[in-house]
CSV table of C-alpha atoms (C1' of nucleotides) in Angstrom, one decimal:
chain,number,residue,atom,x,y,z
A,284,MET,CA,0.0,0.0,-0.1
A,285,THR,CA,2.5,2.7,1.2
A,286,PRO,CA,5.3,3.0,-1.3
A,287,PRO,CA,8.3,1.5,0.3
A,288,ASP,CA,10.5,4.5,0.4
A,289,LEU,CA,13.3,2.7,2.2
A,290,VAL,CA,16.8,3.2,1.7
A,291,VAL,CA,16.7,5.1,-1.8
A,292,THR,CA,18.5,8.2,-0.4
A,293,ASP,CA,21.2,6.2,1.3
A,294,ILE,CA,22.3,4.2,-1.8
A,295,ASP,CA,25.5,6.0,-2.4
A,296,VAL,CA,26.2,6.9,1.2
A,297,PRO,CA,27.1,3.5,2.5
A,298,LYS,CA,28.0,4.7,5.9
A,299,ARG,CA,26.4,7.6,7.7
A,300,PRO,CA,28.8,10.1,9.3
A,301,ARG,CA,29.9,8.9,12.7
A,302,GLY,CA,29.5,12.2,14.4
A,303,ARG,CA,26.8,12.0,17.0
A,304,PRO,CA,24.1,14.5,16.3
A,305,ARG,CA,23.5,17.1,19.0
A,306,LYS,CA,20.4,16.3,21.1
A,307,THR,CA,17.7,18.6,22.6
A,308,VAL,CA,16.0,18.0,25.8
A,309,ASP,CA,13.9,15.1,24.7
A,310,GLU,CA,14.1,14.8,21.1
A,311,ARG,CA,17.0,14.8,18.6
A,312,ASP,CA,16.7,17.1,15.7
A,313,ASP,CA,18.9,15.7,12.8
A,314,GLY,CA,16.2,16.7,10.3
A,315,ASN,CA,15.8,14.1,7.6
A,316,ARG,CA,15.2,10.9,9.3
A,317,ARG,CA,13.2,12.6,12.2
A,318,HIS,CA,10.9,14.3,9.7
A,319,GLU,CA,10.6,11.1,7.7
A,320,LEU,CA,9.3,9.5,10.8
A,321,LEU,CA,6.8,12.2,11.3
A,322,LYS,CA,5.6,11.8,7.8
A,323,VAL,CA,5.0,8.1,7.8
A,324,ALA,CA,3.7,8.3,11.3
A,325,ALA,CA,1.0,10.9,10.2
A,326,GLN,CA,0.1,8.6,7.3
A,327,LEU,CA,-0.4,5.7,9.5
A,328,PHE,CA,-2.2,7.4,12.3
A,329,ARG,CA,-4.5,8.8,9.8
A,330,ARG,CA,-5.3,5.4,8.0
A,331,LYS,CA,-5.4,3.1,11.0
A,332,GLY,CA,-5.6,5.5,14.0
A,333,PHE,CA,-3.2,6.1,16.7
A,334,ALA,CA,-3.9,3.1,19.0
A,335,ALA,CA,-4.0,0.7,16.2
A,336,THR,CA,-0.7,1.8,14.7
A,337,THR,CA,2.3,0.2,16.3
A,338,THR,CA,5.8,1.9,16.6
A,339,ARG,CA,7.0,-1.1,14.7
A,340,ASP,CA,4.6,-0.2,11.8
A,341,ILE,CA,6.1,3.3,11.8
A,342,ALA,CA,9.8,2.0,12.0
A,343,ALA,CA,9.2,-0.3,9.1
A,344,ALA,CA,7.5,2.4,7.0
A,345,ALA,CA,10.6,4.6,7.6
A,346,GLY,CA,12.9,1.7,6.8
A,347,MET,CA,14.2,1.4,10.4
A,348,GLN,CA,14.3,-1.2,13.0
A,349,SER,CA,11.8,-1.5,15.6
A,350,GLY,CA,13.6,0.2,18.4
A,351,SER,CA,14.9,3.1,16.3
A,352,PRO,CA,12.0,5.5,16.4
A,353,PHE,CA,12.8,5.9,20.2
A,354,TYR,CA,16.1,7.5,19.3
A,355,HIS,CA,14.2,10.3,17.7
A,356,PHE,CA,11.1,10.5,20.0
A,357,LYS,CA,11.0,9.5,23.6
A,358,SER,CA,7.6,7.8,23.3
A,359,LYS,CA,4.9,7.1,20.9
A,360,ASP,CA,2.8,9.8,22.6
A,361,ALA,CA,5.5,12.3,21.9
A,362,LEU,CA,5.4,11.2,18.2
A,363,LEU,CA,1.7,11.8,18.0
A,364,PHE,CA,2.0,15.3,19.6
A,365,ALA,CA,4.7,16.2,17.2
A,366,VAL,CA,2.6,15.2,14.2
A,367,MET,CA,-0.3,17.3,15.4
A,368,GLU,CA,1.9,20.2,16.4
A,369,GLU,CA,3.4,20.4,12.9
A,370,GLY,CA,-0.1,20.1,11.4
A,371,MET,CA,-1.3,23.1,13.4
A,372,HIS,CA,1.8,25.2,12.7
A,373,THR,CA,1.4,24.7,9.0
A,374,ALA,CA,-2.2,25.4,9.1
A,375,LEU,CA,-1.6,28.7,11.0
A,376,ALA,CA,1.2,29.6,8.6
A,377,ASN,CA,-1.1,29.0,5.7
A,378,GLN,CA,-3.8,31.1,7.0
A,379,HIS,CA,-1.4,34.0,8.0
A,380,ALA,CA,0.0,33.8,4.5
A,381,ALA,CA,-3.5,34.1,3.0
A,382,LEU,CA,-4.3,37.1,5.3
A,383,SER,CA,-1.4,39.0,4.4
A,384,GLN,CA,-1.8,38.8,0.6
A,385,PRO,CA,-1.6,42.4,-0.7
A,386,GLY,CA,-5.0,43.9,-0.9
A,387,TYR,CA,-6.6,41.4,1.3
A,388,ALA,CA,-7.7,43.9,3.9
A,389,GLU,CA,-9.6,45.9,1.3
A,390,GLN,CA,-11.5,43.1,0.0
A,391,PRO,CA,-15.2,42.6,1.0
A,392,PRO,CA,-15.7,40.1,3.9
A,393,ALA,CA,-17.2,37.6,1.6
A,394,ALA,CA,-14.1,37.4,-0.4
A,395,GLN,CA,-12.0,37.2,2.7
A,396,LEU,CA,-14.1,34.4,3.9
A,397,ALA,CA,-13.6,32.6,0.6
A,398,ALA,CA,-9.8,32.9,1.1
A,399,LEU,CA,-10.0,31.4,4.5
A,400,VAL,CA,-12.3,28.6,3.3
A,401,HIS,CA,-10.1,27.8,0.3
A,402,THR,CA,-6.9,27.7,2.4
A,403,HIS,CA,-8.5,25.6,4.9
A,404,PHE,CA,-9.7,23.0,2.5
A,405,ALA,CA,-6.3,23.0,0.7
A,406,GLY,CA,-4.5,22.5,3.9
A,407,LEU,CA,-6.8,19.7,4.8
A,408,LEU,CA,-7.4,17.8,1.6
A,409,GLY,CA,-4.2,18.5,-0.4
A,410,PRO,CA,-1.9,15.5,-1.2
A,411,GLY,CA,0.2,14.4,1.6
A,412,ASN,CA,-1.5,16.6,4.2
A,413,ASP,CA,-2.0,13.9,6.9
A,414,PHE,CA,-1.0,16.1,9.8
A,415,VAL,CA,-4.0,18.1,10.3
A,416,PRO,CA,-6.4,15.2,9.8
A,417,VAL,CA,-4.6,13.3,12.5
A,418,MET,CA,-4.9,16.4,14.8
A,419,LEU,CA,-8.6,16.6,14.0
A,420,TYR,CA,-9.4,12.9,14.6
A,421,GLU,CA,-7.0,11.7,17.5
A,422,TRP,CA,-7.6,14.5,20.0
A,423,ARG,CA,-8.7,11.8,22.6
A,424,SER,CA,-5.3,10.2,22.5
A,425,LEU,CA,-3.5,13.2,23.9
A,426,ASN,CA,-2.9,13.7,27.6
A,427,SER,CA,-4.2,16.8,29.2
A,428,ARG,CA,-1.0,18.8,29.1
A,429,GLN,CA,-0.7,18.1,25.3
A,430,ARG,CA,-4.3,18.9,24.8
A,431,LYS,CA,-3.8,22.3,26.5
A,432,LEU,CA,-0.9,23.2,24.4
A,433,LEU,CA,-2.7,22.4,21.1
A,434,ALA,CA,-5.9,24.1,22.3
A,435,GLN,CA,-4.1,27.3,22.2
A,436,LEU,CA,-3.0,26.9,18.7
A,437,ILE,CA,-6.5,26.1,17.7
A,438,ALA,CA,-7.9,29.1,19.5
A,439,ASP,CA,-5.4,31.1,17.6
A,440,TYR,CA,-6.6,29.6,14.3
A,441,GLU,CA,-10.3,30.1,15.0
A,442,ALA,CA,-9.6,33.7,16.2
A,443,LEU,CA,-8.6,34.5,12.6
A,444,TRP,CA,-12.1,33.7,11.5
A,445,MET,CA,-14.0,35.8,14.0
A,446,PRO,CA,-13.6,39.2,12.6
A,447,VAL,CA,-14.6,38.1,9.1
A,448,LEU,CA,-17.7,36.4,10.4
A,449,GLU,CA,-18.6,39.3,12.4
A,450,ALA,CA,-18.4,41.7,9.5
A,451,LEU,CA,-20.6,39.2,7.5
A,452,HIS,CA,-23.1,39.0,10.2
A,453,THR,CA,-23.4,42.9,10.4
A,454,GLN,CA,-23.9,43.1,6.6
A,455,GLY,CA,-26.7,40.5,6.8
A,456,GLN,CA,-24.8,38.0,4.8
A,457,LEU,CA,-24.6,35.5,7.8
A,458,LYS,CA,-27.8,35.0,9.8
A,459,ALA,CA,-26.8,32.5,12.4
A,460,PRO,CA,-25.2,33.5,15.6
A,461,VAL,CA,-21.4,34.1,14.9
A,462,LYS,CA,-20.0,31.6,17.4
A,463,LEU,CA,-22.3,28.9,16.4
A,464,ALA,CA,-21.9,29.7,12.7
A,465,ARG,CA,-18.0,29.3,13.1
A,466,LEU,CA,-18.4,26.0,14.8
A,467,LEU,CA,-20.9,24.6,12.2
A,468,MET,CA,-18.8,26.0,9.2
A,469,LEU,CA,-15.6,24.6,10.4
A,470,GLY,CA,-17.4,21.3,11.1
A,471,ALA,CA,-18.6,21.2,7.6
A,472,LEU,CA,-15.1,21.8,6.3
A,473,ASN,CA,-13.4,19.4,8.6
A,474,TRP,CA,-15.8,16.6,8.0
A,475,SER,CA,-14.8,16.6,4.4
A,476,VAL,CA,-11.7,14.6,5.4
A,477,GLN,CA,-14.1,11.7,5.7
A,478,TRP,CA,-15.5,11.7,2.3
A,479,PHE,CA,-13.4,13.8,0.0
A,480,ASP,CA,-11.8,11.9,-2.8
A,481,ALA,CA,-9.3,13.7,-4.9
A,482,LYS,CA,-9.8,11.2,-7.7
A,483,LYS,CA,-13.4,11.6,-8.2
A,484,GLY,CA,-16.3,14.1,-7.5
A,485,ALA,CA,-15.7,17.7,-6.9
A,486,SER,CA,-12.3,19.3,-6.7
A,487,VAL,CA,-11.0,21.3,-3.8
A,488,GLU,CA,-12.0,24.6,-5.5
A,489,GLU,CA,-15.5,23.5,-6.3
A,490,LEU,CA,-15.9,22.3,-2.7
A,491,GLY,CA,-14.8,25.8,-1.4
A,492,ASP,CA,-17.3,27.5,-3.8
A,493,ALA,CA,-20.1,25.1,-2.7
A,494,ALA,CA,-19.4,26.0,0.9
A,495,MET,CA,-19.5,29.6,0.2
A,496,ALA,CA,-22.8,29.2,-1.7
A,497,LEU,CA,-24.2,27.2,1.3
A,498,PHE,CA,-23.2,29.5,4.1
A,499,LEU,CA,-23.7,33.1,2.7
A,500,LYS,CA,-26.9,35.0,1.9
A,501,GLU,CA,-26.6,37.4,-1.1
A,502,SER,CA,-25.4,40.7,-0.1
B,4,MET,CA,-15.1,6.7,36.8
B,5,THR,CA,-17.9,4.5,35.5
B,6,PRO,CA,-20.4,3.7,38.1
B,7,PRO,CA,-19.8,0.2,39.2
B,8,ASP,CA,-23.1,-1.3,38.3
B,9,LEU,CA,-22.0,-4.8,39.4
B,10,VAL,CA,-24.2,-7.4,40.8
B,11,VAL,CA,-27.1,-5.3,41.9
B,12,THR,CA,-29.7,-7.1,39.9
B,13,ASP,CA,-28.5,-10.5,41.0
B,14,ILE,CA,-28.7,-10.0,44.7
B,15,ASP,CA,-31.8,-11.9,45.3
B,16,VAL,CA,-31.1,-14.4,42.5
B,17,PRO,CA,-28.3,-16.4,43.9
B,18,LYS,CA,-28.3,-18.9,41.0
B,19,ARG,CA,-29.3,-18.0,37.5
B,20,PRO,CA,-31.7,-20.4,35.7
B,21,ARG,CA,-29.7,-23.3,34.5
B,22,GLY,CA,-31.5,-23.6,31.1
B,23,ARG,CA,-29.1,-22.6,28.4
B,24,PRO,CA,-30.4,-19.6,26.4
B,25,ARG,CA,-30.9,-20.3,22.7
B,26,LYS,CA,-28.1,-19.1,20.5
B,27,THR,CA,-28.3,-17.4,17.0
B,28,VAL,CA,-25.5,-18.0,14.4
B,29,ASP,CA,-22.7,-16.2,16.2
B,30,GLU,CA,-24.3,-14.3,19.0
B,31,ARG,CA,-26.5,-14.9,21.9
B,32,ASP,CA,-29.5,-12.9,22.6
B,33,ASP,CA,-30.6,-13.1,26.2
B,34,GLY,CA,-31.3,-9.4,26.1
B,35,ASN,CA,-30.4,-7.7,29.3
B,36,ARG,CA,-26.7,-8.5,29.7
B,37,ARG,CA,-26.0,-8.5,26.1
B,38,HIS,CA,-27.4,-5.0,25.8
B,39,GLU,CA,-25.7,-3.9,28.9
B,40,LEU,CA,-22.5,-4.9,27.2
B,41,LEU,CA,-23.4,-2.9,24.1
B,42,LYS,CA,-24.2,0.2,26.2
B,43,VAL,CA,-21.0,0.2,28.1
B,44,ALA,CA,-19.0,-0.7,25.0
B,45,ALA,CA,-20.4,2.3,23.1
B,46,GLN,CA,-19.5,4.6,26.0
B,47,LEU,CA,-16.0,3.3,26.2
B,48,PHE,CA,-15.5,3.2,22.4
B,49,ARG,CA,-16.6,6.8,22.2
B,50,ARG,CA,-14.4,8.0,25.1
B,51,LYS,CA,-11.2,6.2,24.4
B,52,GLY,CA,-11.6,4.8,21.0
B,53,PHE,CA,-12.1,1.2,19.8
B,54,ALA,CA,-8.4,0.2,19.6
B,55,ALA,CA,-7.6,1.8,23.0
B,56,THR,CA,-10.5,0.1,24.8
B,57,THR,CA,-9.8,-3.5,26.1
B,58,THR,CA,-12.4,-6.2,26.3
B,59,ARG,CA,-11.5,-6.3,29.9
B,60,ASP,CA,-12.5,-2.6,30.3
B,61,ILE,CA,-15.8,-3.5,28.8
B,62,ALA,CA,-16.2,-6.6,31.0
B,63,ALA,CA,-15.4,-4.6,34.1
B,64,ALA,CA,-17.8,-1.8,33.1
B,65,ALA,CA,-20.6,-4.4,32.8
B,66,GLY,CA,-19.7,-6.1,35.9
B,67,MET,CA,-18.3,-9.2,34.4
B,68,GLN,CA,-15.1,-11.2,34.3
B,69,SER,CA,-12.6,-10.6,31.6
B,70,GLY,CA,-13.6,-13.6,29.5
B,71,SER,CA,-17.4,-13.1,29.7
B,72,PRO,CA,-18.1,-10.7,26.8
B,73,PHE,CA,-17.1,-13.5,24.5
B,74,TYR,CA,-20.0,-15.5,25.7
B,75,HIS,CA,-22.1,-12.7,24.0
B,76,PHE,CA,-20.0,-11.7,21.1
B,77,LYS,CA,-17.8,-13.8,19.2
B,78,SER,CA,-15.0,-11.1,18.9
B,79,LYS,CA,-14.2,-7.5,19.9
B,80,ASP,CA,-14.9,-6.7,16.2
B,81,ALA,CA,-18.3,-8.1,16.4
B,82,LEU,CA,-19.2,-6.0,19.5
B,83,LEU,CA,-18.0,-2.8,17.6
B,84,PHE,CA,-20.2,-3.6,14.7
B,85,ALA,CA,-23.2,-4.4,16.8
B,86,VAL,CA,-22.8,-1.0,18.5
B,87,MET,CA,-22.8,0.8,15.1
B,88,GLU,CA,-25.6,-1.2,13.7
B,89,GLU,CA,-27.8,-0.3,16.6
B,90,GLY,CA,-26.9,3.3,16.3
B,91,MET,CA,-27.7,3.4,12.6
B,92,HIS,CA,-31.1,1.5,13.2
B,93,THR,CA,-32.0,4.0,16.0
B,94,ALA,CA,-31.1,7.0,13.8
B,95,LEU,CA,-33.1,5.5,10.8
B,96,ALA,CA,-36.1,4.8,13.0
B,97,ASN,CA,-36.0,8.3,14.4
B,98,GLN,CA,-36.0,9.9,11.0
B,99,HIS,CA,-38.8,7.8,9.7
B,100,ALA,CA,-40.8,8.7,12.8
B,101,ALA,CA,-40.2,12.3,12.1
B,102,LEU,CA,-41.1,12.0,8.5
B,103,SER,CA,-44.4,10.2,9.2
B,104,GLN,CA,-45.7,12.8,11.6
B,105,PRO,CA,-49.2,13.8,10.5
B,106,GLY,CA,-49.1,16.7,8.1
B,107,TYR,CA,-45.3,16.4,7.4
B,108,ALA,CA,-45.8,15.9,3.8
B,109,GLU,CA,-47.8,19.2,3.5
B,110,GLN,CA,-45.3,21.4,5.2
B,111,PRO,CA,-42.9,23.5,3.2
B,112,PRO,CA,-39.5,22.1,2.5
B,113,ALA,CA,-37.8,24.4,4.9
B,114,ALA,CA,-40.0,23.0,7.8
B,115,GLN,CA,-39.3,19.5,6.5
B,116,LEU,CA,-35.5,20.2,6.7
B,117,ALA,CA,-35.9,21.6,10.2
B,118,ALA,CA,-37.5,18.4,11.4
B,119,LEU,CA,-34.6,16.4,9.8
B,120,VAL,CA,-32.0,18.6,11.4
B,121,HIS,CA,-33.5,18.5,14.8
B,122,THR,CA,-34.0,14.9,14.8
B,123,HIS,CA,-30.4,14.4,13.7
B,124,PHE,CA,-29.1,16.6,16.4
B,125,ALA,CA,-31.2,14.9,19.1
B,126,GLY,CA,-30.1,11.5,18.1
B,127,LEU,CA,-26.4,12.7,18.0
B,128,LEU,CA,-26.3,14.8,21.2
B,129,GLY,CA,-29.1,13.5,23.5
B,130,PRO,CA,-27.9,11.9,26.7
B,131,GLY,CA,-26.6,8.3,26.5
B,132,ASN,CA,-26.5,8.4,22.7
B,133,ASP,CA,-23.0,7.1,22.3
B,134,PHE,CA,-23.9,4.6,19.4
B,135,VAL,CA,-24.1,7.0,16.6
B,136,PRO,CA,-20.9,8.9,17.6
B,137,VAL,CA,-19.0,5.6,17.6
B,138,MET,CA,-20.2,4.8,14.2
B,139,LEU,CA,-19.2,8.2,13.0
B,140,TYR,CA,-15.8,8.1,14.4
B,141,GLU,CA,-14.7,4.5,14.2
B,142,TRP,CA,-15.4,3.7,10.7
B,143,ARG,CA,-11.8,2.8,10.1
B,144,SER,CA,-11.8,0.1,12.6
B,145,LEU,CA,-14.4,-2.0,10.5
B,146,ASN,CA,-13.4,-4.7,8.1
B,147,SER,CA,-14.8,-4.4,4.6
B,148,ARG,CA,-17.7,-6.6,5.0
B,149,GLN,CA,-18.9,-4.8,8.0
B,150,ARG,CA,-18.2,-1.5,6.2
B,151,LYS,CA,-20.4,-2.5,3.3
B,152,LEU,CA,-23.2,-3.6,5.4
B,153,LEU,CA,-23.3,-0.3,7.2
B,154,ALA,CA,-22.8,1.8,4.1
B,155,GLN,CA,-26.2,0.6,3.0
B,156,LEU,CA,-27.8,1.8,6.1
B,157,ILE,CA,-26.0,5.2,5.7
B,158,ALA,CA,-27.1,5.4,2.2
B,159,ASP,CA,-30.7,4.8,3.2
B,160,TYR,CA,-30.4,7.6,5.9
B,161,GLU,CA,-28.9,10.1,3.5
B,162,ALA,CA,-31.6,9.2,0.9
B,163,LEU,CA,-34.1,10.6,3.2
B,164,TRP,CA,-32.6,14.1,3.0
B,165,MET,CA,-32.3,14.3,-0.8
B,166,PRO,CA,-35.9,15.1,-1.9
B,167,VAL,CA,-36.1,17.8,0.8
B,168,LEU,CA,-32.8,19.3,-0.4
B,169,GLU,CA,-33.8,19.2,-4.0
B,170,ALA,CA,-37.1,21.0,-3.3
B,171,LEU,CA,-35.1,23.7,-1.5
B,172,HIS,CA,-32.8,24.1,-4.3
B,173,THR,CA,-35.6,24.4,-6.8
B,174,GLN,CA,-37.1,27.1,-4.6
B,175,GLY,CA,-33.8,29.0,-4.5
B,176,GLN,CA,-33.5,28.6,-0.7
B,177,LEU,CA,-30.4,26.3,-1.2
B,178,LYS,CA,-27.7,27.6,-3.5
B,179,ALA,CA,-25.0,25.0,-3.4
B,180,PRO,CA,-25.2,21.9,-5.6
B,181,VAL,CA,-27.5,19.5,-3.6
B,182,LYS,CA,-25.1,16.6,-3.3
B,183,LEU,CA,-22.3,18.8,-2.0
B,184,ALA,CA,-24.8,20.7,0.2
B,185,ARG,CA,-25.8,17.4,1.7
B,186,LEU,CA,-22.2,16.5,2.5
B,187,LEU,CA,-21.4,19.8,4.0
B,188,MET,CA,-24.6,20.0,6.0
B,189,LEU,CA,-24.3,16.5,7.5
B,190,GLY,CA,-20.6,17.3,8.2
B,191,ALA,CA,-21.6,20.6,10.1
B,192,LEU,CA,-24.1,18.6,12.2
B,193,ASN,CA,-21.9,15.5,12.8
B,194,TRP,CA,-18.9,17.6,13.9
B,195,SER,CA,-21.0,18.9,16.8
B,196,VAL,CA,-20.1,15.7,18.5
B,197,GLN,CA,-16.6,17.2,19.0
B,198,TRP,CA,-17.7,20.3,20.7
B,199,PHE,CA,-21.2,20.2,21.9
B,200,ASP,CA,-21.6,20.3,25.7
B,201,ALA,CA,-25.0,19.9,27.2
B,202,LYS,CA,-24.0,21.7,30.4
B,203,LYS,CA,-23.1,25.0,28.7
B,204,GLY,CA,-23.6,26.9,25.5
B,205,ALA,CA,-26.4,26.5,23.2
B,206,SER,CA,-29.1,23.9,23.6
B,207,VAL,CA,-29.8,21.2,21.0
B,208,GLU,CA,-32.8,23.3,19.8
B,209,GLU,CA,-30.7,26.4,19.5
B,210,LEU,CA,-28.1,24.5,17.6
B,211,GLY,CA,-30.9,23.2,15.1
B,212,ASP,CA,-32.1,26.8,14.6
B,213,ALA,CA,-28.6,28.1,14.1
B,214,ALA,CA,-28.0,25.4,11.5
B,215,MET,CA,-31.1,26.4,9.6
B,216,ALA,CA,-30.2,30.0,9.6
B,217,LEU,CA,-26.8,29.2,8.3
B,218,PHE,CA,-27.8,26.9,5.5
B,219,LEU,CA,-31.0,28.5,4.1
B,220,LYS,CA,-31.7,31.6,2.1
B,221,GLU,CA,-34.8,33.5,2.8
B,222,SER,CA,-37.6,32.3,0.6
C,241,DC,C1',20.5,3.8,14.7
C,242,DC,C1',20.7,-1.6,15.3
C,243,DT,C1',20.6,-5.9,18.4
C,244,DA,C1',18.6,-8.3,21.7
C,245,DC,C1',15.6,-8.4,25.0
C,246,DC,C1',11.9,-7.6,29.0
C,247,DG,C1',7.6,-7.0,31.4
C,248,DA,C1',3.0,-6.0,30.7
C,249,DT,C1',-1.1,-6.4,28.3
C,250,DC,C1',-4.3,-8.2,25.1
C,251,DG,C1',-7.8,-11.0,22.5
C,252,DG,C1',-9.5,-15.1,22.9
C,253,DT,C1',-10.5,-20.1,24.4
C,254,DA,C1',-11.3,-24.7,26.9
C,255,DG,C1',-13.8,-26.6,30.3
C,256,DG,C1',-17.0,-26.4,33.6
D,238,DC,C1',-20.9,-16.6,32.9
D,239,DC,C1',-16.5,-17.7,35.6
D,240,DT,C1',-11.6,-19.7,36.2
D,241,DA,C1',-7.4,-20.4,34.5
D,242,DC,C1',-4.6,-20.0,30.9
D,243,DC,C1',-2.1,-19.4,26.2
D,244,DG,C1',0.3,-17.2,22.4
D,245,DA,C1',1.2,-13.1,20.3
D,246,DT,C1',2.1,-8.4,20.3
D,247,DC,C1',3.5,-4.1,22.1
D,248,DG,C1',6.1,0.0,24.1
D,249,DG,C1',10.2,0.7,25.6
D,250,DT,C1',15.4,0.1,27.0
D,251,DA,C1',20.4,-1.2,27.6
D,252,DG,C1',24.4,-1.3,25.4
D,253,DG,C1',27.0,-0.7,21.6
DNA sequence: CCTACCGATCGGTAGG
DNA sequence: CCTACCGATCGGTAGG
């Protein structure tokens, strides 16, 4: 199923450099391999769920031996958290990029919302974007400390939507109470992870247009 | 955490009747205990997820010994499927009941949709309704045969919405393409499982009203 | 990062 | 339904 990426990048590097990479508090950061682990973990967590994925699955998908993921992450839990954190950081960065597009502030609120919606869909449904779906669907598997840390990022993310929704509400283009509207709208978007299929049906763009048509009244 | 229900009902029945209960193909059906297992399993699957819930957890929550759930269900998988099946049967029955309310057929499509939405929310968010949430969030854990069986029930459920949505589209009260509208709307509703809190914020009724206000244009 | 391994847990079963 | 149990698997670690 998953393409066996394996040792390809190591083919002409028979021995890795012997120098021990520096280590941070509880996780190493020698880039390549660590991020490879994050990527395959995100894939597996998404497809099979966190509890049903073994650290051996992850190691094998990254072309490692069963004990090796613990060189990069101190526990399976820490791996999950790192996946989610990367997902939220990317999502936040994407939205900030959309919001700082030149001329964005001058656009009507409906166009601003369209930008948020399209960016959200793209980050959620684009190829290889397993990080955010994992964060949406494995919330339960976090301990309360991890949950609190991520809740802050999520709050930041949702805060970006509020001024736009309030402007739309004031203009009469959004009739539902703003906070409930935000919850329902993000729910509609997030649920798409369950049914969206890039290979058939609507495209990400058509989805965004449909969502806008569904949510907004004519101005 | 979970109230230790334990032996209460057995206090003055020192020995259970010796007659062996009839058995169906792969599951017994002596009602009480079997359904008790379904109920606690639904609770646990919802709170911790299927893979993270052990059959020992379930047995303990039902006041049984670790091996006893297998007297009622031939596998943990079969238990999950039974939970989901019950969830879908209840949901379907609820919607059919709403649709056969006297005078329903004569109501305008907006009112018909409101009935569907309110029934859906009630079945999803009402107290003790863990069956449907499990079915929404543990889809991955099913094998393909089970998946196919449930997909049929889901298709039946979604089919109930289509005529109403098409009528609304014709009237101009629903602007998005009908199929995408259905997916997005049900997503908005289903996602509420993640954030709805009966003890604070909006009530189930207010939620339904907000959803209607969000989705529909004025007629 | 690999090798070799441990302790704990888990789904499931035989036999009553 | 309980008792007693098995085989397999799993997260994690010591030592290199």
